[in-house]
Coordinates of C-alpha atoms in Angstrom, one line a residue:
Chain A
M1285 CA -49.2 -239.2 -21.0
P1286 CA -47.9 -238.3 -24.5
R1287 CA -44.3 -240.1 -24.1
T1288 CA -46.5 -243.2 -22.8
L1289 CA -48.5 -243.5 -26.0
L1290 CA -45.7 -242.7 -27.9
L1291 CA -43.7 -245.9 -26.2
L1292 CA -46.9 -247.8 -26.6
A1293 CA -46.8 -246.6 -30.7
L1294 CA -43.2 -247.5 -31.1
L1295 CA -43.8 -250.9 -29.6
C1296 CA -46.9 -251.6 -32.0
S1297 CA -45.0 -250.5 -34.9
G1298 CA -42.8 -253.4 -34.7
C1299 CA -39.4 -253.8 -36.5
E1300 CA -39.5 -249.9 -38.0
S1301 CA -40.5 -247.6 -35.8
L1302 CA -42.6 -244.7 -36.8
F1303 CA -39.8 -242.0 -36.4
T1304 CA -35.9 -242.1 -35.7
T1305 CA -33.8 -241.1 -33.0
W1306 CA -30.1 -240.7 -34.1
D1307 CA -26.9 -240.9 -31.8
E1308 CA -24.6 -238.0 -31.7
R1309 CA -22.4 -239.3 -34.5
E1310 CA -23.1 -242.4 -36.8
S1311 CA -21.5 -243.9 -40.0
F1312 CA -23.6 -244.3 -42.7
P1313 CA -23.3 -246.2 -46.1
I1314 CA -21.2 -245.3 -49.3
L1315 CA -22.9 -245.5 -52.6
A1316 CA -21.2 -245.7 -56.0
V1317 CA -22.1 -246.2 -59.6
D1318 CA -21.4 -249.7 -61.2
G1319 CA -17.5 -249.2 -62.4
A1320 CA -17.0 -246.1 -60.1
T1321 CA -13.3 -245.3 -61.3
Q1322 CA -11.4 -242.9 -59.6
P1323 CA -10.0 -239.6 -62.0
T1324 CA -6.9 -238.2 -62.7
T1325 CA -5.6 -236.2 -59.8
P1326 CA -6.0 -232.8 -61.2
N1327 CA -2.7 -230.4 -61.2
P1328 CA -2.8 -228.3 -59.5
L1329 CA -5.4 -229.7 -57.5
R1330 CA -8.7 -227.5 -57.8
L1331 CA -11.9 -229.2 -57.9
R1332 CA -15.0 -227.5 -59.0
V1333 CA -18.0 -227.5 -56.4
M1334 CA -21.7 -226.8 -56.3
T1335 CA -23.9 -226.8 -53.8
W1336 CA -27.6 -226.7 -54.2
N1337 CA -30.9 -227.0 -51.6
I1338 CA -33.1 -229.1 -54.5
K1339 CA -36.4 -228.7 -52.6
Y1340 CA -37.3 -232.4 -52.7
G1341 CA -37.6 -232.7 -56.5
A1342 CA -40.4 -230.4 -56.4
G1343 CA -39.3 -227.7 -58.5
R1344 CA -42.3 -224.8 -58.3
A1345 CA -45.0 -227.0 -56.9
N1346 CA -46.3 -224.7 -53.9
F1347 CA -46.5 -227.4 -50.8
W1348 CA -48.8 -226.3 -47.9
F1349 CA -46.0 -224.9 -45.4
D1350 CA -44.7 -222.4 -47.8
M1351 CA -48.5 -221.2 -47.5
W1352 CA -49.2 -220.3 -50.9
G1353 CA -50.7 -223.4 -52.3
D1354 CA -51.9 -226.3 -50.7
R1355 CA -49.7 -229.5 -52.5
T1356 CA -48.9 -232.4 -50.4
E1357 CA -47.5 -235.1 -52.5
M1358 CA -46.3 -235.1 -56.6
P1359 CA -47.1 -237.8 -59.1
L1360 CA -44.0 -239.7 -59.8
A1361 CA -44.2 -238.4 -63.6
E1362 CA -43.8 -234.5 -62.4
V1363 CA -40.9 -236.0 -59.8
E1364 CA -39.1 -237.5 -62.8
E1365 CA -39.6 -234.4 -64.9
N1366 CA -38.5 -231.8 -62.1
M1367 CA -35.3 -234.2 -61.5
Q1368 CA -34.0 -234.1 -65.5
G1369 CA -34.2 -230.3 -65.2
L1370 CA -31.8 -230.6 -62.0
Y1371 CA -29.7 -233.3 -63.7
D1372 CA -29.1 -231.0 -66.7
L1373 CA -28.2 -227.9 -65.0
I1374 CA -25.7 -230.3 -62.8
G1375 CA -24.4 -231.6 -66.4
E1376 CA -24.0 -228.2 -67.3
V1377 CA -21.8 -226.8 -64.0
D1378 CA -20.2 -230.5 -64.0
P1379 CA -19.1 -230.3 -60.7
D1380 CA -16.1 -232.7 -59.2
I1381 CA -18.3 -232.3 -55.9
L1382 CA -22.2 -231.4 -55.6
V1383 CA -23.6 -231.0 -52.0
T1384 CA -27.2 -231.4 -51.9
E1385 CA -30.2 -230.4 -49.4
E1386 CA -33.3 -231.0 -49.2
I1387 CA -32.5 -234.5 -51.3
E1388 CA -34.9 -237.6 -50.9
I1389 CA -34.5 -241.2 -51.2
N1390 CA -38.0 -242.7 -50.5
S1391 CA -40.8 -240.3 -49.4
R1392 CA -44.0 -240.5 -50.2
R1393 CA -44.3 -236.8 -51.3
S1394 CA -42.2 -237.3 -53.9
A1395 CA -43.7 -240.6 -55.2
Y1396 CA -41.0 -242.5 -53.4
Y1397 CA -38.4 -241.6 -56.3
D1398 CA -34.7 -242.0 -55.0
M1399 CA -32.9 -238.8 -56.6
V1400 CA -29.5 -239.8 -54.7
M1401 CA -29.5 -243.1 -57.0
G1402 CA -31.0 -240.4 -59.9
I1403 CA -28.1 -238.1 -59.6
L1404 CA -25.6 -240.9 -59.9
E1405 CA -27.0 -242.5 -62.4
N1406 CA -27.7 -239.2 -64.9
T1407 CA -24.4 -237.3 -64.2
D1408 CA -20.8 -238.0 -64.1
L1409 CA -20.8 -238.0 -60.5
Q1410 CA -19.9 -241.3 -59.2
W1411 CA -19.8 -241.8 -55.3
A1412 CA -22.5 -240.1 -52.6
A1413 CA -22.8 -239.7 -49.0
Y1414 CA -26.4 -239.3 -48.0
V1415 CA -27.2 -238.4 -44.3
P1416 CA -31.1 -238.4 -43.3
T1417 CA -32.3 -235.3 -41.4
W1418 CA -36.0 -236.8 -41.7
Q1419 CA -36.2 -240.2 -41.4
S1420 CA -40.2 -240.9 -40.5
R1421 CA -42.1 -244.3 -41.7
Y1422 CA -45.3 -242.2 -41.2
V1423 CA -45.7 -238.4 -40.5
P1424 CA -49.4 -238.2 -39.5
T1425 CA -49.4 -234.4 -40.9
E1426 CA -51.7 -233.5 -44.1
G1427 CA -51.1 -237.0 -45.2
L1428 CA -47.5 -236.4 -45.6
G1429 CA -46.8 -240.2 -44.9
R1430 CA -43.3 -241.6 -45.4
V1431 CA -40.6 -239.4 -45.4
N1432 CA -36.9 -239.8 -46.2
M1433 CA -35.0 -236.8 -46.6
G1434 CA -31.6 -235.2 -46.0
N1435 CA -28.1 -234.1 -47.2
C1436 CA -26.3 -235.5 -49.6
I1437 CA -22.5 -235.2 -50.9
F1438 CA -21.8 -236.3 -54.1
S1439 CA -18.5 -236.6 -55.9
K1440 CA -16.4 -237.7 -58.7
F1441 CA -13.6 -238.7 -56.4
R1442 CA -14.2 -241.7 -54.2
I1443 CA -15.7 -241.2 -51.2
I1444 CA -13.9 -243.2 -48.1
G1445 CA -16.3 -242.0 -44.8
N1446 CA -19.7 -241.0 -44.6
E1447 CA -20.7 -239.6 -40.8
R1448 CA -23.7 -238.1 -40.0
I1449 CA -23.3 -235.5 -37.1
A1450 CA -26.3 -235.0 -35.1
Q1451 CA -27.3 -231.3 -35.0
V1452 CA -29.2 -229.9 -31.2
D1453 CA -32.9 -230.0 -32.1
R1454 CA -35.6 -227.5 -31.2
T1455 CA -37.0 -226.7 -28.2
D1456 CA -39.8 -224.9 -28.6
Q1457 CA -41.9 -227.7 -30.1
D1458 CA -44.2 -230.4 -27.7
F1459 CA -42.7 -233.7 -27.6
L1460 CA -44.8 -235.5 -30.2
T1461 CA -44.4 -232.8 -33.2
A1462 CA -40.6 -233.0 -32.5
S1463 CA -40.9 -236.5 -32.4
F1464 CA -42.0 -236.5 -36.0
Y1465 CA -40.1 -233.4 -36.9
L1466 CA -36.7 -232.9 -38.8
H1467 CA -33.5 -233.6 -36.7
R1468 CA -31.0 -231.7 -38.8
A1469 CA -27.7 -233.1 -39.0
V1470 CA -24.1 -232.2 -40.8
G1471 CA -23.0 -234.5 -43.2
R1472 CA -19.1 -235.0 -43.2
A1473 CA -17.3 -237.0 -45.9
E1474 CA -14.0 -237.9 -46.6
I1475 CA -12.8 -237.7 -50.2
E1476 CA -9.5 -239.5 -51.6
V1477 CA -8.3 -237.0 -54.3
G1478 CA -5.2 -238.4 -55.4
N1479 CA -2.6 -238.6 -52.2
D1480 CA -5.0 -236.1 -50.4
L1481 CA -7.5 -236.5 -48.0
V1482 CA -10.3 -233.8 -48.4
T1483 CA -13.4 -232.9 -46.1
V1484 CA -16.9 -231.8 -47.6
F1485 CA -19.5 -230.9 -44.7
S1486 CA -23.1 -230.6 -45.9
A1487 CA -25.3 -228.2 -43.6
H1488 CA -28.8 -227.4 -43.8
T1489 CA -29.9 -225.7 -40.6
E1490 CA -33.3 -224.7 -39.0
A1491 CA -36.1 -222.7 -40.6
Y1492 CA -38.9 -222.0 -38.8
D1493 CA -37.8 -221.7 -35.2
R1494 CA -38.7 -219.2 -32.5
D1495 CA -35.6 -220.7 -29.6
R1496 CA -32.6 -219.9 -31.9
T1497 CA -32.0 -223.5 -33.0
N1498 CA -30.6 -222.0 -36.1
H1499 CA -28.0 -220.1 -34.4
K1500 CA -27.1 -222.9 -32.2
Q1501 CA -26.6 -225.1 -35.2
Q1502 CA -24.1 -222.5 -36.6
Q1503 CA -22.3 -223.0 -33.6
Q1504 CA -22.1 -226.3 -33.8
I1505 CA -20.7 -226.0 -37.5
L1506 CA -18.2 -223.7 -36.6
E1507 CA -16.9 -226.1 -33.9
L1508 CA -16.6 -228.7 -36.8
M1509 CA -14.9 -226.6 -39.1
R1510 CA -12.7 -225.5 -35.9
E1511 CA -12.0 -229.3 -35.3
E1512 CA -11.3 -230.4 -39.2
R1513 CA -7.3 -230.9 -39.8
N1514 CA -8.3 -231.9 -43.8
P1515 CA -8.9 -229.3 -46.3
F1516 CA -12.3 -228.7 -46.0
V1517 CA -15.2 -227.0 -47.7
M1518 CA -18.5 -226.4 -45.9
A1519 CA -21.7 -226.3 -47.6
G1520 CA -25.3 -225.7 -47.5
D1521 CA -28.5 -223.8 -46.5
L1522 CA -27.7 -222.2 -43.4
N1523 CA -31.2 -220.2 -43.4
A1524 CA -29.3 -216.9 -42.5
L1525 CA -28.6 -213.7 -44.4
P1526 CA -25.1 -212.5 -44.9
P1527 CA -23.2 -210.0 -42.2
G1528 CA -24.5 -206.4 -44.0
S1529 CA -27.5 -207.7 -45.7
I1530 CA -29.2 -204.5 -46.5
K1531 CA -33.1 -206.5 -46.8
T1532 CA -33.8 -208.5 -43.9
E1533 CA -37.8 -208.6 -43.6
K1534 CA -40.9 -208.0 -45.3
F1535 CA -40.0 -210.3 -48.0
N1536 CA -42.0 -210.6 -51.4
D1537 CA -42.3 -214.3 -51.0
E1538 CA -43.7 -214.3 -47.5
A1539 CA -47.3 -215.3 -47.7
P1540 CA -49.3 -213.3 -45.7
A1541 CA -51.2 -216.6 -44.5
S1542 CA -48.0 -217.3 -42.8
I1543 CA -47.9 -214.5 -40.3
G1544 CA -48.7 -216.3 -36.9
T1545 CA -48.4 -219.8 -37.9
E1546 CA -45.7 -222.4 -37.1
F1547 CA -44.7 -221.5 -40.6
E1548 CA -44.1 -217.6 -40.4
Q1549 CA -40.5 -216.5 -41.1
P1550 CA -38.4 -216.4 -38.1
P1551 CA -36.4 -212.7 -37.8
Y1552 CA -33.2 -213.4 -39.2
D1553 CA -30.0 -211.7 -37.5
P1554 CA -27.4 -211.0 -40.5
T1555 CA -24.6 -210.7 -37.6
D1556 CA -25.1 -214.8 -36.7
L1557 CA -22.6 -215.6 -39.9
Q1558 CA -19.9 -212.9 -38.9
P1559 CA -17.9 -215.6 -37.2
F1560 CA -17.7 -217.6 -40.4
Y1561 CA -16.5 -214.6 -42.2
D1562 CA -14.4 -213.9 -39.4
D1563 CA -12.5 -216.9 -39.9
Y1564 CA -13.1 -218.5 -43.2
L1565 CA -13.5 -218.0 -46.8
E1566 CA -16.7 -217.6 -48.4
A1567 CA -17.3 -217.9 -52.2
I1568 CA -18.7 -214.9 -52.1
D1569 CA -17.2 -212.4 -50.0
L1570 CA -18.7 -209.7 -48.3
A1571 CA -16.7 -206.9 -50.3
R1572 CA -18.4 -208.6 -53.4
Y1573 CA -21.7 -209.0 -51.6
G1574 CA -21.8 -205.5 -51.7
T1575 CA -23.3 -202.8 -49.8
S1576 CA -26.4 -202.1 -51.3
E1577 CA -29.6 -203.8 -52.5
A1578 CA -29.1 -203.9 -55.8
E1579 CA -25.2 -205.0 -55.4
Q1580 CA -26.4 -207.6 -52.9
S1581 CA -29.5 -209.0 -55.2
R1582 CA -26.7 -210.8 -57.9
Y1583 CA -26.1 -213.4 -55.1
Y1584 CA -29.8 -213.6 -53.7
T1585 CA -29.9 -217.8 -53.4
H1586 CA -33.8 -218.0 -51.9
S1587 CA -37.4 -217.7 -53.1
V1588 CA -40.5 -219.4 -52.0
I1589 CA -42.2 -218.3 -55.1
G1590 CA -41.5 -218.9 -58.7
A1591 CA -41.6 -216.4 -61.6
D1592 CA -45.1 -216.7 -62.7
Q1593 CA -46.5 -216.1 -58.9
M1594 CA -47.2 -212.6 -57.5
G1595 CA -45.7 -212.1 -54.2
A1596 CA -46.7 -210.5 -50.8
N1597 CA -45.3 -207.1 -52.3
N1598 CA -47.1 -207.4 -55.7
E1599 CA -44.0 -208.3 -57.5
P1600 CA -43.4 -211.5 -59.4
G1601 CA -41.2 -214.0 -58.0
F1602 CA -37.1 -213.9 -57.9
W1603 CA -34.6 -214.6 -55.6
N1604 CA -34.9 -212.3 -52.7
R1605 CA -32.4 -213.5 -49.7
R1606 CA -28.9 -215.0 -49.8
L1607 CA -29.0 -218.7 -47.5
D1608 CA -26.6 -220.7 -49.0
Y1609 CA -23.1 -220.8 -48.6
M1610 CA -19.9 -222.2 -49.4
F1611 CA -16.8 -221.8 -46.7
T1612 CA -13.0 -223.1 -47.0
A1613 CA -10.1 -222.3 -44.8
A1614 CA -6.7 -220.6 -46.0
P1615 CA -4.4 -221.5 -47.2
Q1616 CA -7.4 -223.0 -49.7
G1617 CA -9.5 -220.4 -51.5
W1618 CA -12.1 -219.8 -54.3
T1619 CA -11.9 -218.5 -57.8
A1620 CA -14.7 -218.6 -60.5
T1621 CA -17.4 -218.8 -58.0
D1622 CA -21.0 -217.4 -58.9
V1623 CA -24.7 -217.5 -57.8
L1624 CA -26.6 -219.3 -60.8
Q1625 CA -29.6 -217.2 -61.1
Q1626 CA -30.7 -217.3 -64.7
P1627 CA -29.9 -218.6 -67.6
G1628 CA -26.2 -217.0 -68.8
D1629 CA -24.8 -217.1 -65.7
A1630 CA -21.8 -219.2 -65.9
G1631 CA -22.7 -219.8 -69.3
I1632 CA -25.5 -222.2 -68.3
I1633 CA -29.0 -222.4 -70.2
S1634 CA -31.2 -223.8 -67.9
V1635 CA -33.7 -221.8 -65.5
P1636 CA -32.7 -222.3 -61.9
M1637 CA -35.8 -220.3 -61.1
D1638 CA -38.2 -223.0 -62.4
L1639 CA -36.1 -226.0 -60.8
S1640 CA -36.2 -225.3 -56.8
D1641 CA -36.8 -222.5 -54.6
H1642 CA -32.8 -222.2 -54.2
C1643 CA -30.5 -221.8 -56.9
P1644 CA -27.2 -223.0 -57.1
V1645 CA -23.7 -221.7 -55.4
I1646 CA -20.5 -222.6 -57.4
G1647 CA -16.6 -222.4 -57.4
T1648 CA -13.3 -223.6 -57.9
W1649 CA -12.1 -225.1 -55.1
E1650 CA -8.0 -224.4 -54.9
I1651 CA -6.5 -226.5 -52.4
Q1652 CA -3.0 -226.1 -53.4
P1653 CA -3.5 -222.6 -54.7
Chain B
M526 CA -39.0 -258.7 -14.9
S527 CA -40.3 -255.4 -13.7
R528 CA -42.5 -255.0 -10.9
R529 CA -45.3 -253.7 -13.5
A530 CA -44.6 -256.5 -15.7
S531 CA -45.1 -259.3 -12.8
S532 CA -48.0 -257.5 -11.4
L533 CA -49.6 -258.1 -15.3
V534 CA -48.7 -261.6 -15.1
A535 CA -50.0 -262.1 -11.7
F536 CA -53.2 -260.7 -13.0
L537 CA -53.6 -262.5 -15.9
A538 CA -52.9 -265.6 -14.1
S539 CA -55.6 -264.7 -11.6
V540 CA -58.2 -264.0 -14.1
A541 CA -57.4 -267.3 -15.9
S542 CA -57.6 -269.2 -13.0
S543 CA -61.4 -267.6 -11.9
V544 CA -62.4 -268.3 -15.2
A545 CA -60.9 -272.1 -15.4
S546 CA -62.8 -272.3 -12.2
S547 CA -65.8 -271.5 -13.0
S548 CA -66.5 -272.2 -16.7
S549 CA -66.6 -275.8 -16.5
A550 CA -70.1 -276.2 -17.5
W551 CA -70.0 -274.4 -20.3
A552 CA -67.8 -274.7 -23.7
L553 CA -66.5 -271.8 -26.0
C554 CA -67.4 -271.7 -29.3
S555 CA -65.5 -270.8 -32.5
R556 CA -66.1 -267.6 -34.0
D557 CA -66.0 -266.3 -37.3
T558 CA -66.9 -269.0 -39.0
A559 CA -69.6 -270.1 -41.6
E560 CA -71.9 -270.8 -39.4
I561 CA -74.6 -268.2 -38.3
G562 CA -76.3 -268.3 -34.7
S563 CA -73.5 -270.5 -33.5
C564 CA -72.0 -268.0 -30.7
G565 CA -75.3 -266.3 -29.1
D566 CA -77.6 -263.8 -31.0
Y567 CA -75.3 -261.1 -30.9
S568 CA -71.8 -260.1 -30.1
I569 CA -69.6 -256.8 -30.2
G570 CA -66.0 -256.0 -29.4
V571 CA -63.7 -253.4 -28.5
F572 CA -62.8 -253.1 -32.0
A573 CA -64.3 -256.5 -33.4
P574 CA -67.8 -255.6 -35.2
L575 CA -71.2 -255.5 -33.9
V576 CA -72.8 -259.1 -35.0
Y577 CA -76.7 -259.5 -34.5
D578 CA -78.0 -262.7 -36.0
I579 CA -81.5 -261.9 -36.9
N580 CA -82.1 -265.8 -37.4
D581 CA -80.2 -269.0 -38.4
N582 CA -79.9 -268.0 -41.8
L583 CA -79.2 -264.1 -41.8
A584 CA -77.0 -261.9 -39.5
V585 CA -75.9 -258.5 -40.1
R586 CA -72.6 -257.1 -38.7
G587 CA -71.1 -253.8 -38.6
H588 CA -68.7 -251.2 -36.7
P589 CA -71.0 -249.1 -34.4
L590 CA -68.1 -246.8 -33.2
T591 CA -67.3 -245.7 -36.9
F592 CA -71.3 -246.1 -38.3
F593 CA -71.7 -242.5 -37.9
V594 CA -69.1 -241.2 -39.7
A595 CA -68.7 -243.9 -42.1
P596 CA -72.0 -245.8 -42.2
N597 CA -70.8 -249.8 -43.0
A598 CA -73.1 -253.2 -42.7
V599 CA -72.4 -256.4 -44.1
L600 CA -75.1 -259.0 -44.3
E601 CA -74.3 -262.5 -43.5
V602 CA -76.4 -265.1 -45.4
N603 CA -76.3 -268.9 -45.0
H604 CA -76.0 -270.7 -48.2
G605 CA -76.3 -274.3 -46.5
G606 CA -73.6 -277.0 -47.2
L607 CA -71.9 -279.9 -48.2
G608 CA -71.2 -282.8 -45.6
P609 CA -69.0 -281.2 -43.2
V610 CA -68.5 -277.8 -45.3
R611 CA -70.9 -274.8 -44.4
L612 CA -71.1 -271.7 -46.5
K613 CA -72.1 -268.6 -45.9
G614 CA -72.3 -265.2 -48.1
E615 CA -71.1 -261.7 -47.1
Y616 CA -72.7 -258.9 -48.8
G617 CA -71.9 -255.5 -47.5
L618 CA -71.8 -251.5 -48.4
S619 CA -70.1 -248.7 -46.4
V620 CA -69.7 -245.2 -47.2
P621 CA -66.1 -244.1 -45.9
T622 CA -66.3 -240.4 -46.8
G623 CA -67.1 -239.0 -43.7
G624 CA -64.7 -240.9 -41.7
M625 CA -62.2 -239.8 -44.0
M626 CA -62.9 -236.2 -44.1
L627 CA -62.9 -236.4 -40.1
L628 CA -59.2 -237.5 -40.8
Q629 CA -58.2 -234.5 -42.8
G630 CA -55.1 -232.6 -41.5
F631 CA -53.6 -235.9 -40.3
V632 CA -54.0 -239.1 -42.5
F633 CA -55.4 -236.9 -45.8
P634 CA -54.8 -233.2 -46.6
T635 CA -56.7 -230.4 -45.7
W636 CA -56.5 -228.8 -49.2
D637 CA -57.3 -225.0 -47.9
H638 CA -56.0 -223.6 -50.8
S639 CA -57.8 -225.5 -54.0
D640 CA -60.9 -227.4 -54.7
R641 CA -59.0 -230.7 -53.9
Q642 CA -60.9 -232.8 -52.2
V643 CA -61.7 -236.5 -50.3
G644 CA -64.5 -237.4 -52.9
W645 CA -67.8 -239.7 -51.8
F646 CA -67.8 -243.4 -52.5
L647 CA -69.7 -246.4 -52.2
V648 CA -68.0 -249.3 -51.1
P649 CA -69.8 -252.5 -51.9
R650 CA -68.5 -255.5 -50.5
A651 CA -68.8 -259.3 -51.5
G652 CA -67.3 -262.6 -50.2
V653 CA -68.0 -266.2 -49.0
V654 CA -66.6 -267.8 -45.9
A655 CA -66.5 -271.6 -45.9
S656 CA -66.0 -273.8 -42.8
L657 CA -64.9 -277.3 -42.3
W658 CA -65.7 -279.3 -39.2
R659 CA -64.3 -282.4 -38.5
G660 CA -65.9 -282.5 -35.1
E661 CA -65.2 -280.4 -32.2
P662 CA -62.5 -278.9 -31.2
H663 CA -61.2 -278.4 -35.0
V664 CA -62.6 -276.0 -37.4
L665 CA -61.0 -275.0 -40.5
S666 CA -62.4 -271.9 -42.4
G667 CA -61.4 -270.4 -45.6
R668 CA -62.7 -266.9 -46.7
V669 CA -62.6 -264.9 -49.9
N670 CA -63.7 -261.4 -50.5
L671 CA -63.7 -258.3 -52.7
A672 CA -64.6 -254.7 -52.2
V673 CA -64.5 -252.0 -54.8
G674 CA -64.8 -248.1 -54.3
V675 CA -67.2 -246.7 -56.6
P676 CA -66.7 -243.0 -56.9
L677 CA -69.8 -240.6 -56.4
T678 CA -67.8 -237.5 -57.0
H679 CA -64.6 -236.7 -57.6
S680 CA -61.5 -237.5 -55.2
D681 CA -58.0 -236.4 -54.9
A682 CA -57.0 -238.6 -52.2
T683 CA -54.3 -241.1 -53.1
P684 CA -53.1 -244.4 -51.3
L685 CA -51.6 -243.7 -47.9
G686 CA -48.1 -246.0 -47.8
G687 CA -46.4 -246.3 -44.2
I688 CA -48.7 -248.8 -42.2
A689 CA -50.4 -251.8 -43.7
P690 CA -53.7 -251.8 -41.5
L691 CA -54.4 -248.2 -42.6
E692 CA -53.3 -248.7 -46.1
L693 CA -55.9 -251.8 -46.6
L694 CA -58.3 -250.0 -44.7
F695 CA -58.9 -247.3 -47.4
A696 CA -57.6 -249.4 -49.9
P697 CA -60.8 -249.9 -52.1
V698 CA -61.4 -245.6 -52.3
L699 CA -57.9 -245.1 -52.5
A700 CA -56.7 -248.2 -55.0
S701 CA -60.4 -248.9 -56.3
Y702 CA -60.4 -252.7 -54.7
R703 CA -58.9 -255.0 -52.2
A704 CA -59.2 -258.3 -52.6
Q705 CA -58.5 -261.1 -49.7
I706 CA -58.3 -264.6 -49.4
G707 CA -57.2 -266.4 -46.3
V708 CA -57.6 -269.6 -43.9
D709 CA -58.1 -269.7 -40.3
Y710 CA -57.8 -272.6 -37.9
D711 CA -59.7 -272.8 -34.9
R712 CA -59.1 -275.4 -31.9
S713 CA -60.4 -275.8 -28.7
L714 CA -57.8 -276.6 -25.8
L715 CA -60.0 -276.5 -23.0
P716 CA -63.3 -275.8 -22.6
W717 CA -62.8 -272.0 -21.7
L718 CA -59.7 -271.9 -23.7
R719 CA -59.5 -271.8 -27.9
A720 CA -56.6 -271.2 -30.0
R721 CA -56.3 -269.7 -33.3
A722 CA -54.3 -269.3 -36.2
G723 CA -54.5 -267.7 -39.8
V724 CA -53.3 -266.4 -42.9
D725 CA -54.7 -263.8 -45.1
V726 CA -53.2 -262.3 -48.7
F727 CA -54.4 -259.3 -49.5
A728 CA -54.0 -257.6 -53.0
F729 CA -55.0 -253.9 -54.4
G730 CA -54.3 -251.3 -56.7
D731 CA -52.7 -251.6 -60.6
A732 CA -49.7 -253.4 -59.4
P733 CA -51.1 -255.2 -57.6
A734 CA -49.6 -254.6 -54.1
I735 CA -49.6 -257.6 -52.1
T736 CA -49.9 -257.6 -48.5
L737 CA -49.5 -260.6 -45.9
R738 CA -50.9 -261.2 -42.5
A739 CA -50.5 -264.0 -40.3
N740 CA -52.2 -264.1 -36.6
L741 CA -52.0 -266.1 -33.9
G742 CA -53.8 -266.1 -30.7
V743 CA -55.9 -267.4 -27.8
D744 CA -59.8 -267.1 -27.0
I745 CA -60.4 -267.2 -23.0
A746 CA -64.0 -267.5 -22.1
V747 CA -65.6 -264.7 -19.6
G748 CA -69.1 -266.0 -19.0
E749 CA -70.9 -268.3 -21.2
W750 CA -70.7 -266.4 -24.4
S751 CA -68.2 -263.5 -24.0
R752 CA -64.4 -264.1 -24.3
F753 CA -61.3 -261.9 -24.1
L754 CA -59.0 -262.6 -27.4
V755 CA -54.8 -262.2 -27.0
G756 CA -52.5 -262.4 -29.5
C757 CA -50.3 -261.0 -31.9
V758 CA -50.6 -260.4 -35.9
W759 CA -47.4 -260.3 -38.4
W760 CA -48.0 -257.7 -41.6
N761 CA -45.3 -258.1 -44.1
S762 CA -46.4 -255.5 -47.0
D763 CA -44.6 -252.7 -49.2
T764 CA -44.5 -249.4 -47.3
G765 CA -42.1 -247.9 -49.5
A766 CA -39.1 -248.7 -47.2
I767 CA -35.7 -249.2 -48.6
D768 CA -32.7 -250.7 -47.5
L769 CA -30.5 -247.9 -46.6
E770 CA -27.0 -249.7 -47.6
S771 CA -28.1 -250.9 -51.4
H772 CA -31.4 -248.1 -51.7
E773 CA -33.3 -251.1 -53.1
S774 CA -36.9 -251.6 -52.4
A775 CA -37.4 -253.6 -48.8
R776 CA -40.9 -255.2 -47.3
S777 CA -41.8 -254.2 -44.3
N778 CA -42.3 -256.2 -41.5
D779 CA -44.4 -255.6 -38.5
F780 CA -45.6 -257.7 -35.3
L781 CA -48.6 -256.0 -33.4
P782 CA -50.3 -257.2 -30.4
T783 CA -53.9 -257.8 -30.4
V784 CA -56.2 -257.7 -27.7
D785 CA -59.9 -257.3 -27.1
F786 CA -63.2 -257.8 -25.3
I787 CA -66.0 -259.4 -27.2
W788 CA -69.4 -259.2 -25.1
A789 CA -71.9 -261.7 -26.7
G790 CA -75.2 -263.5 -25.8

């Protein structure tokens, strides 16, 4: 019966369906700023890379599913102000390649602001490869309405290919909920750097699953990395902790109200990412990550709540777990890597805690060490 | 054609055939014109509103399905006419807040953690319908009306976007007003069959946002007054869509079927 109703809804919605179904692999448009020009090839071949989950330009607004507030939308002026903070920090880092997650192009909740065009127009990045992970014309939940959110790979160098690779969907939702829910995907961009072709993957795996979808999606990403023939970086928010993490539960930013709801934090298994570390090189390797909570906290990248809010453990919000990563494969490697938690890190003056619920990870990717 | 589709076509054909064979004695009147009382004393559809003619100069109209959560009524007043043109005034009032509150969690936010709320509104509405008869079977009707949201308490609800009919329904309270201008052409094809076509332009909000609607359909008589309505409607509106190639704004075009049964007497 729900399927019949849904098909009827699809028929009645005419040209643009209420939600989107995806092929396994699809090509997507590549955007470029007017007058984009290929920069001089660096010698030796090294690129500054940055990955950042930008929380749809919401800064520290507490949306309803975080269970610390009940915001469902933002006025345009608020989004513009938040985006300016993102542009400023991106400008300070000045990356050659920027990988973003939770970036929106015309969602009602972010005032239909086109964040992809915004970053192209307000930074030195010239090309963009956007792939949607949540594209629904109308999500009938909490007045959410139209949503178009995804991953985007930005580059100063020419992007010549943009592919959306579908990830497995959750199996612990009913058909209607699953239809209007996110359909996670990996973005794969091929970038021309001098005479070389390099590949960048953007990933953002599931956050609220109870059926280990997140881990299945990680396995898919591993397969893509193993199949890749170009030098590559795989960057993004894997919603998983590094192996050896000391703090694995009872995080300060877990809202008591979320317990027992669909937005309760599923338990982490820190061994999930071990195969990534076994075969590939992460921007912050496990030796640097350390073996104590004090050492590891320097590399945390996520906090649901901001600094001006007291959390469940009666502590003000600050980064409390690591979810964001950048991997490459030998013989490529990393130098000058960091997690930009606060002003002063890598010389920045911006305040990352105010800009998103994730902070950026940066590094210099040595393609030809 | 699938077996189900074949069965549906056969069913519709048999209904049309039986209607045609039994309806030679009466002619289907034109509806939604400026004339009051020309189509019986009352009518009500599944989606069409209840219309009750108090007398030849006065009728009252409302949606009974939503009345208890969103009280609404429109008074239709005969303003006479000039030659072949008849004029009817429409004066309405609705209080949609109860219905909006029922939709919190879906169409509107719940706002569990703050004092944000769906506010109380009065929505007065006024309009005029003019119909030109050049002798049956042709009727040309023009309509213009304006509905305005008058806030009684503070409201945090904002325009919905996404789906044009839903957007228009709540436009007076979410975007301050909704203005409509439109024209319908209604023609009798057979005593038991009428064809209708119409175009409407809606405006709402500060910009203002413009929505176009065009509809085409037929009315099939069932008995002396009642009828089946079958047709389609095209909506052209700004729902926030963009073209993924250029990232430029794109208007949405939606085609929806229209089906109703209006019982009248």
